[in-house]
Amino acid sequence: MRDFWFRRLWRKNDDEGMAMAMVVGIGAVLILLVTSVTSVAISGITKATSEQDWAGAISAAYAGISDYQSRLANDYSYVQYGNPDALFAKGVPGNVVALPPTSAPNPAFGIGPTGTWATVAGSNDVVGGTPRASYRYEVDNSKYSSTGILRLRSTGKVGNVTRTIVADLKQQGFIDFLYFTDYEMLDPDINSTSCTVAHAWELSTARSSSCVIQFVKADEIKGPLHSNDTLDICGGKFDQTVTSSNSTLKNGVRYTTIGCSPTYTPTDGTGAALNVGFAKPISMPATNSKMIQETRNDLPQTVQRPGCLYTGPTTIKFNADGTMTVRSPWTKKTQIAGDPPTVAGSTAPADCGTPGDPTKSEAQNVNTLSGANGQTITITNHILDHNLVYVQGVKTTATDPNYWASNKTPNNSSFKCVGQTTTDVGNGLGYPKTNEKVPDDTAMGKSYDCQAGDVFVQGTVNAAMTVAASHYVYVVGDIVREDAQNDILGLVGTGAVWVWNPVNSSGTSLLGNTNRKIEAAILSVAHSFQVQNYTTGGYRGQLQVTGAIAQKFRGTVGTGNGTTGYTKQYVYDPRLRNIAPPKFLSPVSTTYGVNVLVEVKAAYSADGTAIP
């Protein structure tokens, strides 16, 4: 009996042991399951946070680019600022940056572990009251003066994650278009009209047809076009985008047909009816006078490579071998110091040419800027390579380094203000041409004035350069590029940019050729790009412009569909989307667009240490 109960009790204890083991086993499984689920959850949270930080870091890097663009838009001189010790462009030839003044610090210029980061404005990713998203950037301005391009390396940081992008920034302005105008009307200072200077939609009544210049059926515009005004279109082919700052449509279109007889439907690149879109206006500067600053030798931070200054009427002929022949008799100093300029510090470097000696004759000044044939100057690998020439009027202030007394002229006062015949009044450089009827004086001044800041340009360009003048730019022959990929020319006049077209008193052309080819970015700041004597001289052929044209007023190049003057064939130089001619003039309000944007290896770790 005892054994029976013993066996019963033993079996009971065995079952209880098994139950205990099962409970422990099931508990362990549950613990493993909970641990596994928790681990997966924590891993998921960590992964989600990591992915958010990864995405946030690149967004912070973009915010750095936007911040720098904003600073440039508010202060065009901000291109001079950066951290000179940043590794991105340290030692790059031509890269000269300095930290901004202590009164206006920029935390984004920080470098190294102890350097600052700028926080992303408006970020809602905050820990302990401090935004987690920040950025810093480094500036390379080595190509800015020659191509208009700034390179920026921006690193964004969120938590322990950093990411870096490199961007090329370029000014957005006139040369983004093949054709740009502020006013689509005749220049009142050239044409002596009574047209009111206002955009068409600002007028209470429509413009008179005598104030309007039309696009006609024979015109072909092979590039983007914009006007701050209302375009008047009688026909033509427009291969790329056409925009106007006229915000309203009339009869379903954003252009007018004033004075059209007959009227043809303009077409786009596909052959369909043209649609003129809307775009905000771009403001023109009043003059190109700030470009003269680029010839100052006393501003090492803002003008790292001064160009050349010429005084009085100047002829420039580009040569295919990378040189140019310059004649500029009134020039004394080709680089200046001070504002206003002073004799002290102003210089005449050999790379700009040798000014003539005012006390010597023309024959004694041979092979100088005052000589009868001027002087041939090498551009390639010299001062003017990727640089600027500025032509100013003769100075009458005694303290100016290019001053001339009223009773003195170059070449020991033997220089005469005559034309090619030596009897007509002219500029002493062969203008006007023999038998030429000099165009009437206008509100802009005389043609071929003897002391004006006029430049007469032609030839084959084997360089990257900009030629600017305080008064007129005359295109007196074809201007073509030796190398269509690497050569680039800018022409900028405060006054008109004239296509030279001399005629005699009977209205007959004095040029033996037809057609005119200009490969350049052209800007008339206060007036027009226009053909001289466009109403006479018969049909001159095509005006073939490859590059860009920008002007305050619409310039006329011919009449009818080829009755007089020229018909147009304008082709955009697509390189101008990415680069600009050296030191080309910008709009009053300048914005910088991103041309190239790539992600690269992170430049800094989260603690600020540079990553080699």
Coordinates of C-alpha atoms in Angstrom, one line a residue:
M1 CA 0.0 0.0 0.0
R2 CA 2.8 2.3 1.0
D3 CA 4.7 1.5 -2.3
F4 CA 1.5 2.3 -4.2
W5 CA 1.1 5.7 -2.7
F6 CA 4.8 6.3 -3.1
R7 CA 4.7 5.5 -6.7
R8 CA 1.6 7.8 -7.1
L9 CA 3.4 10.6 -5.3
W10 CA 6.5 10.1 -7.4
R11 CA 4.6 10.3 -10.7
K12 CA 2.9 13.4 -9.5
N13 CA 6.2 15.1 -8.7
D14 CA 7.5 14.1 -12.1
D15 CA 4.6 15.7 -13.9
E16 CA 5.1 18.8 -11.9
G17 CA 8.7 18.9 -12.9
M18 CA 7.8 18.5 -16.5
A19 CA 5.3 21.3 -16.2
M20 CA 7.9 23.5 -14.6
A21 CA 10.3 22.8 -17.5
M22 CA 7.6 23.5 -20.0
V23 CA 6.7 26.8 -18.3
V24 CA 10.4 27.8 -18.2
G25 CA 10.8 26.8 -21.9
I26 CA 7.7 28.7 -23.0
G27 CA 8.8 31.7 -21.0
A28 CA 12.2 31.6 -22.6
V29 CA 10.6 31.5 -26.0
L30 CA 8.4 34.4 -25.2
I31 CA 11.3 36.3 -23.8
L32 CA 13.3 35.6 -27.1
L33 CA 10.3 36.6 -29.1
V34 CA 9.8 39.8 -27.2
T35 CA 13.5 40.5 -27.4
S36 CA 13.5 39.8 -31.1
V37 CA 10.5 42.0 -31.7
T38 CA 12.0 44.8 -29.6
S39 CA 15.3 44.4 -31.5
V40 CA 13.6 44.6 -34.8
A41 CA 11.6 47.7 -33.7
I42 CA 14.7 49.4 -32.3
S43 CA 16.6 48.5 -35.5
G44 CA 13.7 49.9 -37.6
I45 CA 13.7 53.1 -35.6
T46 CA 17.5 53.4 -35.9
K47 CA 17.2 52.7 -39.7
A48 CA 14.4 55.2 -40.1
T49 CA 16.4 57.8 -38.1
S50 CA 19.5 57.1 -40.2
E51 CA 17.6 57.4 -43.4
Q52 CA 16.0 60.7 -42.3
D53 CA 19.4 62.0 -41.3
W54 CA 20.8 60.8 -44.7
A55 CA 18.1 62.7 -46.6
G56 CA 18.3 65.7 -44.2
A57 CA 22.1 66.0 -44.7
I58 CA 21.7 66.5 -48.5
S59 CA 18.9 68.9 -48.0
A60 CA 21.1 70.9 -45.6
A61 CA 23.9 71.0 -48.3
Y62 CA 21.3 72.4 -50.8
A63 CA 20.4 75.0 -48.2
G64 CA 24.0 76.1 -48.1
I65 CA 23.9 76.6 -51.9
S66 CA 20.7 78.6 -51.6
D67 CA 22.2 80.7 -48.7
Y68 CA 25.2 81.7 -50.8
Q69 CA 23.0 82.5 -53.9
S70 CA 21.0 84.8 -51.7
R71 CA 24.1 86.6 -50.4
L72 CA 25.3 87.1 -53.9
A73 CA 21.9 88.5 -55.0
N74 CA 22.0 91.0 -52.2
D75 CA 25.7 92.0 -52.7
Y76 CA 27.4 91.3 -56.1
S77 CA 30.8 91.8 -54.5
Y78 CA 30.2 88.9 -52.1
V79 CA 32.3 86.8 -54.6
Q80 CA 35.4 88.0 -52.8
Y81 CA 34.5 86.3 -49.6
G82 CA 35.3 82.8 -48.4
N83 CA 37.7 81.1 -46.1
P84 CA 41.2 81.2 -47.5
D85 CA 42.2 78.2 -45.5
A86 CA 39.5 75.9 -46.8
L87 CA 40.9 72.9 -48.5
F88 CA 38.5 72.9 -51.5
A89 CA 40.3 75.5 -53.6
K90 CA 43.4 76.4 -51.5
G91 CA 46.3 76.8 -53.8
V92 CA 44.2 77.0 -56.9
P93 CA 45.7 79.7 -59.2
G94 CA 43.5 82.7 -59.3
N95 CA 41.4 81.8 -56.3
V96 CA 41.6 84.7 -53.9
V97 CA 39.1 84.9 -51.1
A98 CA 39.0 86.5 -47.6
L99 CA 36.7 86.2 -44.7
P100 CA 34.0 88.9 -44.6
P101 CA 34.4 91.8 -42.0
T102 CA 33.8 90.9 -38.4
S103 CA 30.7 93.1 -38.5
A104 CA 29.0 90.7 -40.9
P105 CA 30.3 87.2 -40.1
N106 CA 29.2 84.2 -42.0
P107 CA 29.2 81.0 -39.9
A108 CA 29.1 78.9 -43.1
F109 CA 32.7 79.7 -43.7
G110 CA 33.8 77.6 -40.7
I111 CA 36.4 74.8 -41.2
G112 CA 37.8 72.1 -39.0
P113 CA 36.5 70.7 -35.7
T114 CA 36.5 74.1 -34.0
G115 CA 34.9 75.9 -36.9
T116 CA 31.3 77.0 -37.1
W117 CA 28.4 75.6 -39.0
A118 CA 25.4 77.6 -40.1
T119 CA 22.0 76.3 -39.1
V120 CA 19.3 75.6 -41.6
A121 CA 16.7 78.4 -41.2
G122 CA 13.3 77.1 -40.4
S123 CA 14.3 73.6 -39.6
N124 CA 11.9 71.8 -37.3
D125 CA 14.4 69.0 -36.5
V126 CA 15.4 70.4 -33.1
V127 CA 17.0 68.6 -30.1
G128 CA 17.4 70.5 -26.8
G129 CA 16.5 73.7 -28.5
T130 CA 19.2 73.4 -31.1
P131 CA 18.5 72.6 -34.8
R132 CA 20.2 69.4 -35.9
A133 CA 20.5 70.5 -39.6
S134 CA 23.5 72.7 -40.5
Y135 CA 25.9 73.4 -43.3
R136 CA 29.2 75.0 -44.2
Y137 CA 30.6 75.9 -47.7
E138 CA 33.8 76.7 -49.4
V139 CA 34.3 79.1 -52.4
D140 CA 36.4 78.9 -55.5
N141 CA 36.3 82.2 -57.4
S142 CA 39.3 81.5 -59.7
K143 CA 37.2 81.4 -62.9
Y144 CA 34.8 84.1 -62.0
S145 CA 36.4 87.0 -63.8
S146 CA 37.1 85.0 -67.0
T147 CA 33.9 83.0 -67.3
G148 CA 31.5 84.4 -64.8
I149 CA 31.4 81.0 -62.9
L150 CA 31.7 80.5 -59.2
R151 CA 32.3 77.0 -57.8
L152 CA 30.9 76.2 -54.4
R153 CA 31.4 73.1 -52.2
S154 CA 28.6 72.8 -49.6
T155 CA 28.5 70.2 -46.8
G156 CA 25.3 69.5 -45.0
K157 CA 25.1 67.8 -41.6
V158 CA 22.3 66.2 -39.6
G159 CA 23.2 64.2 -36.5
N160 CA 26.3 62.1 -37.3
V161 CA 25.6 62.1 -41.1
T162 CA 27.3 64.5 -43.5
R163 CA 26.9 64.8 -47.3
T164 CA 28.6 67.2 -49.8
I165 CA 27.7 68.7 -53.1
V166 CA 29.7 70.8 -55.6
A167 CA 27.8 73.5 -57.6
D168 CA 28.8 75.8 -60.4
L169 CA 26.9 79.1 -60.1
K170 CA 26.5 81.6 -63.0
Q171 CA 24.8 85.0 -63.1
Q172 CA 21.4 85.0 -64.8
G173 CA 21.0 87.9 -67.1
F174 CA 21.0 89.4 -70.6
I175 CA 23.1 86.7 -72.2
D176 CA 20.6 83.9 -71.2
F177 CA 18.8 85.1 -74.3
L178 CA 19.8 85.4 -77.9
Y179 CA 17.7 88.6 -78.1
F180 CA 16.7 90.9 -75.2
T181 CA 15.2 94.3 -75.1
D182 CA 13.9 96.6 -72.3
Y183 CA 11.7 98.7 -74.7
E184 CA 10.4 97.4 -78.0
M185 CA 10.4 100.9 -79.6
L186 CA 12.7 103.2 -81.5
D187 CA 15.5 104.8 -79.4
P188 CA 14.3 108.4 -79.1
D189 CA 17.9 109.7 -78.8
I190 CA 18.9 108.1 -82.1
N191 CA 15.8 108.6 -84.1
S192 CA 14.6 112.0 -82.8
T193 CA 11.1 110.7 -82.3
S194 CA 8.4 111.9 -79.9
C195 CA 7.7 108.4 -78.7
T196 CA 7.0 108.1 -75.0
V197 CA 9.6 106.0 -73.2
A198 CA 7.3 103.5 -71.4
H199 CA 6.4 99.9 -71.8
A200 CA 3.4 99.4 -74.1
W201 CA 1.0 98.3 -71.3
E202 CA 2.0 101.4 -69.3
L203 CA 0.5 103.7 -72.0
S204 CA -3.1 104.8 -72.1
T205 CA -3.2 104.6 -75.9
A206 CA -1.4 102.2 -78.2
R207 CA 1.9 103.3 -79.7
S208 CA 2.1 104.9 -83.0
S209 CA 3.4 102.7 -85.8
S210 CA 6.2 105.2 -86.3
C211 CA 7.5 104.2 -82.8
V212 CA 7.3 100.5 -83.4
I213 CA 9.8 98.1 -85.0
Q214 CA 8.4 94.8 -86.2
F215 CA 9.7 91.3 -86.6
V216 CA 9.0 90.4 -90.2
K217 CA 8.5 87.2 -92.2
A218 CA 12.1 87.1 -93.4
D219 CA 13.5 87.1 -89.8
E220 CA 14.7 84.0 -88.1
I221 CA 15.6 83.9 -84.4
K222 CA 17.4 80.8 -83.5
G223 CA 17.5 81.1 -79.7
P224 CA 15.6 82.2 -76.6
L225 CA 14.1 85.7 -76.8
H226 CA 12.8 88.0 -74.0
S227 CA 11.5 91.6 -73.9
N228 CA 10.4 93.5 -70.9
D229 CA 8.0 95.2 -73.3
T230 CA 5.3 94.0 -75.7
L231 CA 6.7 92.5 -78.9
D232 CA 5.3 93.6 -82.3
I233 CA 5.4 90.7 -84.7
C234 CA 4.3 90.7 -88.3
G235 CA 5.8 87.3 -89.0
G236 CA 9.0 85.3 -88.7
K237 CA 10.3 82.1 -87.3
F238 CA 11.3 81.8 -83.6
D239 CA 13.0 78.5 -82.9
Q240 CA 13.1 78.6 -79.1
T241 CA 11.2 80.1 -76.2
V242 CA 9.8 83.7 -76.6
T243 CA 8.7 85.6 -73.5
S244 CA 7.5 89.1 -72.6
S245 CA 6.9 90.9 -69.4
N246 CA 3.4 91.9 -70.6
S247 CA 1.2 90.1 -68.2
T248 CA -2.0 90.3 -70.3
L249 CA -3.3 88.7 -73.5
K250 CA -5.1 90.5 -76.2
N251 CA -7.0 88.6 -78.8
G252 CA -5.5 85.4 -77.4
V253 CA -1.8 86.5 -77.9
R254 CA 0.8 88.4 -76.0
Y255 CA 2.1 90.5 -78.9
T256 CA 0.8 93.2 -81.2
T257 CA 0.7 93.7 -85.0
I258 CA 0.9 97.5 -85.1
G259 CA 2.0 98.7 -88.6
C260 CA 2.1 95.2 -90.1
S261 CA 1.3 95.1 -93.8
P262 CA 0.9 92.3 -94.6
T263 CA 0.6 90.3 -91.4
Y264 CA 1.9 86.7 -91.3
T265 CA 1.5 84.3 -88.5
P266 CA 4.8 83.9 -86.6
T267 CA 5.8 80.3 -86.0
D268 CA 7.9 78.4 -83.5
G269 CA 10.5 75.7 -84.1
T270 CA 7.9 73.1 -84.9
G271 CA 6.1 75.2 -87.4
A272 CA 3.1 75.8 -85.1
A273 CA 1.8 79.3 -84.3
L274 CA 4.1 81.1 -81.9
N275 CA 3.1 81.3 -78.3
V276 CA 4.7 84.2 -76.4
G277 CA 4.9 83.4 -72.7
F278 CA 5.3 85.6 -69.6
A279 CA 8.5 86.2 -67.7
K280 CA 9.5 88.8 -65.1
P281 CA 11.4 91.9 -66.3
I282 CA 15.2 92.2 -66.1
S283 CA 16.5 95.6 -65.1
M284 CA 19.1 97.3 -67.2
P285 CA 21.9 99.3 -65.5
A286 CA 22.1 103.0 -66.5
T287 CA 25.7 102.8 -67.8
N288 CA 28.6 100.4 -68.1
S289 CA 30.8 102.7 -66.1
K290 CA 31.4 100.2 -63.3
M291 CA 33.3 98.2 -65.8
I292 CA 36.1 100.8 -65.8
Q293 CA 36.8 99.6 -62.2
E294 CA 38.2 96.4 -63.8
T295 CA 41.2 98.4 -65.0
R296 CA 42.2 99.6 -61.6
N297 CA 45.4 98.2 -60.1
D298 CA 44.8 99.3 -56.5
L299 CA 41.9 96.8 -55.7
P300 CA 43.6 93.5 -55.2
Q301 CA 40.6 91.9 -53.5
T302 CA 37.9 92.8 -56.0
V303 CA 40.0 93.3 -59.2
Q304 CA 42.6 90.5 -59.0
R305 CA 43.6 90.9 -62.7
P306 CA 43.1 94.4 -64.0
G307 CA 42.4 94.8 -67.7
C308 CA 43.5 97.6 -70.1
L309 CA 42.1 101.2 -70.3
Y310 CA 42.3 103.1 -73.5
T311 CA 41.4 106.8 -73.9
G312 CA 39.7 108.6 -76.8
P313 CA 38.7 107.0 -80.2
T314 CA 40.4 103.6 -80.4
T315 CA 40.6 101.0 -83.2
I316 CA 41.0 97.3 -82.4
K317 CA 41.6 94.6 -85.1
F318 CA 41.7 91.1 -83.8
N319 CA 44.2 88.8 -85.5
A320 CA 43.9 85.0 -85.9
D321 CA 47.2 84.4 -84.2
G322 CA 46.0 85.5 -80.8
T323 CA 47.0 89.2 -81.1
M324 CA 45.2 92.4 -81.7
T325 CA 46.3 95.6 -83.3
V326 CA 45.4 98.7 -81.3
R327 CA 45.6 102.4 -82.2
S328 CA 44.7 104.8 -79.4
P329 CA 46.6 108.1 -79.7
W330 CA 45.1 109.8 -76.7
T331 CA 46.0 107.1 -74.2
K332 CA 48.6 107.9 -71.5
K333 CA 47.9 105.3 -68.7
T334 CA 46.3 102.0 -69.3
Q335 CA 45.7 101.0 -65.7
I336 CA 44.6 103.5 -63.1
A337 CA 44.5 103.9 -59.4
G338 CA 42.0 105.7 -57.2
D339 CA 38.5 107.0 -57.7
P340 CA 38.7 109.6 -59.1
P341 CA 41.9 108.3 -60.8
T342 CA 45.2 110.0 -59.9
V343 CA 48.5 110.1 -61.6
A344 CA 50.2 108.5 -58.6
G345 CA 49.8 104.7 -58.9
S346 CA 48.4 104.7 -62.4
T347 CA 50.6 102.7 -64.8
A348 CA 51.1 101.6 -68.4
P349 CA 52.0 97.9 -68.4
A350 CA 53.6 96.7 -71.6
D351 CA 50.9 94.0 -72.1
C352 CA 48.4 96.8 -72.8
G353 CA 50.6 98.5 -75.4
T354 CA 53.0 101.4 -75.2
P355 CA 51.4 104.8 -75.1
G356 CA 52.9 107.3 -77.4
D357 CA 55.1 110.1 -76.1
P358 CA 53.1 113.3 -76.3
T359 CA 56.2 115.3 -77.1
K360 CA 57.2 113.2 -80.1
S361 CA 55.9 113.1 -83.7
E362 CA 53.8 110.3 -85.2
A363 CA 56.8 108.9 -87.0
Q364 CA 58.8 108.9 -83.8
N365 CA 55.9 107.1 -82.0
V366 CA 56.0 104.2 -84.5
N367 CA 55.0 100.9 -83.0
T368 CA 53.2 102.5 -80.1
L369 CA 49.5 103.2 -79.5
S370 CA 50.0 106.6 -81.1
G371 CA 51.7 105.5 -84.3
A372 CA 50.0 105.6 -87.7
N373 CA 49.5 101.8 -87.7
G374 CA 49.1 101.4 -83.9
Q375 CA 50.7 98.5 -82.1
T376 CA 50.2 94.8 -82.2
I377 CA 49.6 93.3 -78.7
T378 CA 49.7 89.7 -77.7
I379 CA 46.6 88.5 -75.9
T380 CA 47.3 84.8 -75.3
N381 CA 48.9 84.2 -71.9
H382 CA 49.2 88.0 -71.2
I383 CA 47.1 90.6 -69.3
L384 CA 44.2 90.6 -71.7
D385 CA 43.8 86.8 -71.8
H386 CA 40.3 86.2 -70.3
N387 CA 40.1 89.9 -69.5
L388 CA 38.6 93.3 -70.4
V389 CA 39.3 96.4 -72.5
Y390 CA 37.6 99.6 -71.6
V391 CA 37.6 102.7 -73.8
Q392 CA 36.8 106.1 -72.2
G393 CA 36.6 109.6 -73.5
V394 CA 39.5 112.1 -73.3
K395 CA 39.8 113.5 -69.9
T396 CA 39.8 117.3 -69.2
T397 CA 40.4 117.2 -65.4
A398 CA 44.0 118.1 -64.8
T399 CA 44.5 115.5 -62.0
D400 CA 43.4 112.6 -64.2
P401 CA 46.3 110.4 -65.5
N402 CA 44.8 110.7 -69.0
Y403 CA 44.3 114.4 -69.0
W404 CA 44.9 116.6 -72.1
A405 CA 44.9 120.3 -72.2
S406 CA 42.5 121.9 -74.7
N407 CA 45.3 123.2 -76.8
K408 CA 47.2 119.9 -77.0
T409 CA 46.8 116.8 -79.1
P410 CA 48.8 113.6 -79.5
N411 CA 52.1 113.3 -81.4
N412 CA 53.4 116.7 -80.4
S413 CA 50.1 118.3 -81.3
S414 CA 50.4 117.1 -84.9
F415 CA 47.4 114.8 -84.5
K416 CA 44.4 116.2 -86.5
C417 CA 40.7 115.6 -85.9
V418 CA 39.9 114.8 -89.5
G419 CA 38.5 112.0 -91.6
Q420 CA 40.1 109.7 -94.1
T421 CA 40.4 112.6 -96.6
T422 CA 42.2 114.8 -94.0
T423 CA 39.8 117.6 -94.9
D424 CA 36.5 116.4 -93.4
V425 CA 36.0 116.8 -89.6
G426 CA 36.5 113.4 -88.0
N427 CA 38.2 111.4 -85.3
G428 CA 41.7 111.2 -86.8
L429 CA 41.6 107.5 -87.2
G430 CA 40.1 107.3 -90.7
Y431 CA 36.5 108.0 -89.9
P432 CA 34.5 109.3 -91.7
K433 CA 35.4 107.4 -94.9
T434 CA 36.2 109.3 -98.0
N435 CA 32.9 110.7 -99.5
E436 CA 31.0 109.4 -96.5
K437 CA 28.0 111.4 -95.4
V438 CA 28.4 111.7 -91.6
P439 CA 25.2 110.7 -89.8
D440 CA 23.5 113.7 -88.1
D441 CA 24.2 114.5 -84.5
T442 CA 21.9 113.0 -82.0
A443 CA 21.1 113.4 -78.3
M444 CA 23.8 110.7 -77.7
G445 CA 26.4 113.0 -79.3
K446 CA 28.3 113.1 -82.6
S447 CA 29.4 110.3 -84.9
Y448 CA 33.2 110.0 -85.1
D449 CA 33.8 112.6 -82.3
C450 CA 37.5 113.2 -82.0
Q451 CA 37.6 112.8 -78.2
A452 CA 34.7 110.4 -77.5
G453 CA 35.0 107.0 -75.9
D454 CA 34.4 105.2 -79.1
V455 CA 35.9 101.8 -80.2
F456 CA 36.0 100.5 -83.8
V457 CA 36.2 96.7 -83.8
Q458 CA 36.7 93.9 -86.4
G459 CA 38.7 90.8 -87.1
T460 CA 39.2 87.2 -86.1
V461 CA 39.2 86.6 -82.4
N462 CA 41.5 84.0 -81.0
A463 CA 40.9 84.8 -77.3
A464 CA 38.4 85.3 -74.6
M465 CA 37.8 89.0 -74.1
T466 CA 35.3 91.8 -73.5
V467 CA 35.5 95.2 -75.2
A468 CA 33.5 98.0 -73.6
A469 CA 33.2 101.7 -74.5
S470 CA 31.8 104.6 -72.6
H471 CA 30.2 105.9 -75.8
Y472 CA 29.8 104.0 -79.1
V473 CA 31.0 100.6 -80.2
Y474 CA 31.3 100.4 -84.0
V475 CA 31.5 97.0 -85.7
V476 CA 33.4 98.0 -88.8
G477 CA 34.0 94.5 -90.4
D478 CA 33.2 90.9 -89.7
I479 CA 34.0 89.6 -86.2
V480 CA 34.5 85.9 -86.2
R481 CA 36.0 83.3 -83.8
E482 CA 39.1 81.4 -84.7
D483 CA 37.9 78.5 -82.4
A484 CA 34.2 78.3 -82.0
Q485 CA 34.5 76.3 -78.8
N486 CA 37.1 78.2 -76.9
D487 CA 37.0 81.8 -78.2
I488 CA 34.4 84.3 -76.9
L489 CA 33.9 88.0 -77.2
G490 CA 31.7 90.5 -75.4
L491 CA 30.9 94.0 -76.9
V492 CA 29.4 96.5 -74.4
G493 CA 28.6 100.1 -75.1
T494 CA 26.8 102.6 -72.9
G495 CA 25.8 104.2 -76.2
A496 CA 24.7 102.4 -79.4
V497 CA 26.5 99.4 -80.8
W498 CA 26.6 100.3 -84.4
V499 CA 26.9 98.0 -87.4
W500 CA 28.9 100.4 -89.6
N501 CA 27.2 101.0 -92.9
P502 CA 28.6 104.2 -94.5
V503 CA 26.8 105.9 -97.4
N504 CA 27.5 108.9 -99.6
S505 CA 25.3 112.0 -100.0
S506 CA 23.2 110.1 -102.6
G507 CA 22.5 107.3 -100.2
T508 CA 24.7 104.8 -102.0
S509 CA 26.6 102.3 -99.9
L510 CA 30.4 102.8 -99.7
L511 CA 31.0 99.2 -98.7
G512 CA 32.0 96.8 -101.4
N513 CA 30.7 93.7 -99.6
T514 CA 27.4 92.4 -98.5
N515 CA 26.3 90.5 -95.4
R516 CA 27.8 91.1 -92.0
K517 CA 28.9 88.4 -89.6
I518 CA 29.3 89.1 -85.8
E519 CA 30.1 86.3 -83.4
A520 CA 29.8 88.0 -80.0
A521 CA 27.6 88.7 -77.0
I522 CA 26.4 92.3 -77.6
L523 CA 25.0 94.7 -75.1
S524 CA 24.0 98.4 -75.5
V525 CA 23.2 99.5 -72.0
A526 CA 21.4 102.8 -72.6
H527 CA 20.6 102.6 -76.3
S528 CA 20.4 100.2 -79.2
F529 CA 22.2 97.6 -81.4
Q530 CA 21.5 99.2 -84.8
V531 CA 22.6 99.4 -88.4
Q532 CA 24.0 102.8 -89.4
N533 CA 21.9 104.4 -92.3
Y534 CA 19.5 101.4 -92.3
T535 CA 17.0 103.3 -94.5
T536 CA 19.5 103.9 -97.4
G537 CA 22.2 102.1 -99.3
G538 CA 19.9 99.4 -100.7
Y539 CA 19.8 95.8 -99.5
R540 CA 22.9 94.9 -97.6
G541 CA 22.3 91.2 -97.2
Q542 CA 22.0 89.3 -93.9
L543 CA 23.1 90.4 -90.6
Q544 CA 24.3 87.2 -89.1
V545 CA 24.8 87.3 -85.4
T546 CA 26.0 84.3 -83.4
G547 CA 25.9 85.0 -79.7
A548 CA 23.5 87.2 -77.9
I549 CA 22.0 90.7 -78.3
A550 CA 20.8 92.9 -75.4
Q551 CA 19.7 96.5 -75.7
K552 CA 17.6 99.1 -73.9
F553 CA 15.7 100.1 -77.0
R554 CA 14.9 98.1 -80.1
G555 CA 17.5 98.9 -82.8
T556 CA 16.6 98.9 -86.5
V557 CA 18.6 96.9 -89.0
G558 CA 16.6 97.4 -92.2
T559 CA 13.3 98.2 -93.8
G560 CA 10.7 96.0 -95.4
N561 CA 11.6 92.4 -96.1
G562 CA 14.9 93.4 -97.5
T563 CA 14.4 96.8 -99.1
T564 CA 17.3 98.5 -97.3
G565 CA 19.7 97.6 -94.6
Y566 CA 19.9 94.0 -93.5
T567 CA 17.6 91.1 -92.8
K568 CA 18.3 89.2 -89.6
Q569 CA 19.7 85.7 -89.0
Y570 CA 20.4 85.5 -85.3
V571 CA 21.7 82.3 -83.7
Y572 CA 22.2 81.8 -80.0
D573 CA 25.6 80.6 -78.8
P574 CA 24.6 77.8 -76.4
R575 CA 27.8 78.2 -74.4
L576 CA 26.4 81.4 -73.0
R577 CA 24.0 79.3 -70.8
N578 CA 27.0 78.2 -68.9
I579 CA 29.7 80.9 -69.2
A580 CA 29.9 84.6 -69.9
P581 CA 32.5 86.7 -71.7
P582 CA 35.1 88.0 -69.2
K583 CA 33.8 90.6 -66.8
F584 CA 30.6 91.0 -68.8
L585 CA 28.0 93.5 -67.4
S586 CA 25.2 92.1 -65.2
P587 CA 21.6 93.3 -64.6
V588 CA 20.8 95.7 -61.8
S589 CA 19.4 92.8 -59.7
T590 CA 21.5 89.8 -60.3
T591 CA 20.6 86.3 -59.4
Y592 CA 22.8 83.2 -59.7
G593 CA 21.5 80.0 -61.2
V594 CA 23.0 76.6 -60.7
N595 CA 24.5 75.2 -63.9
V596 CA 26.2 72.1 -62.6
L597 CA 25.3 70.2 -59.4
V598 CA 26.9 66.9 -58.3
E599 CA 27.2 65.0 -55.1
V600 CA 30.8 64.1 -54.1
K601 CA 32.5 62.4 -51.2
A602 CA 31.7 64.1 -47.9
A603 CA 34.2 66.8 -47.2
Y604 CA 33.8 66.9 -43.4
S605 CA 32.8 64.4 -40.8
A606 CA 30.1 65.3 -38.2
D607 CA 32.7 66.6 -35.8
G608 CA 34.0 69.0 -38.4
T609 CA 37.2 67.2 -39.3
A610 CA 38.2 67.5 -42.9
I611 CA 38.0 64.1 -44.8
P612 CA 41.0 63.8 -47.1

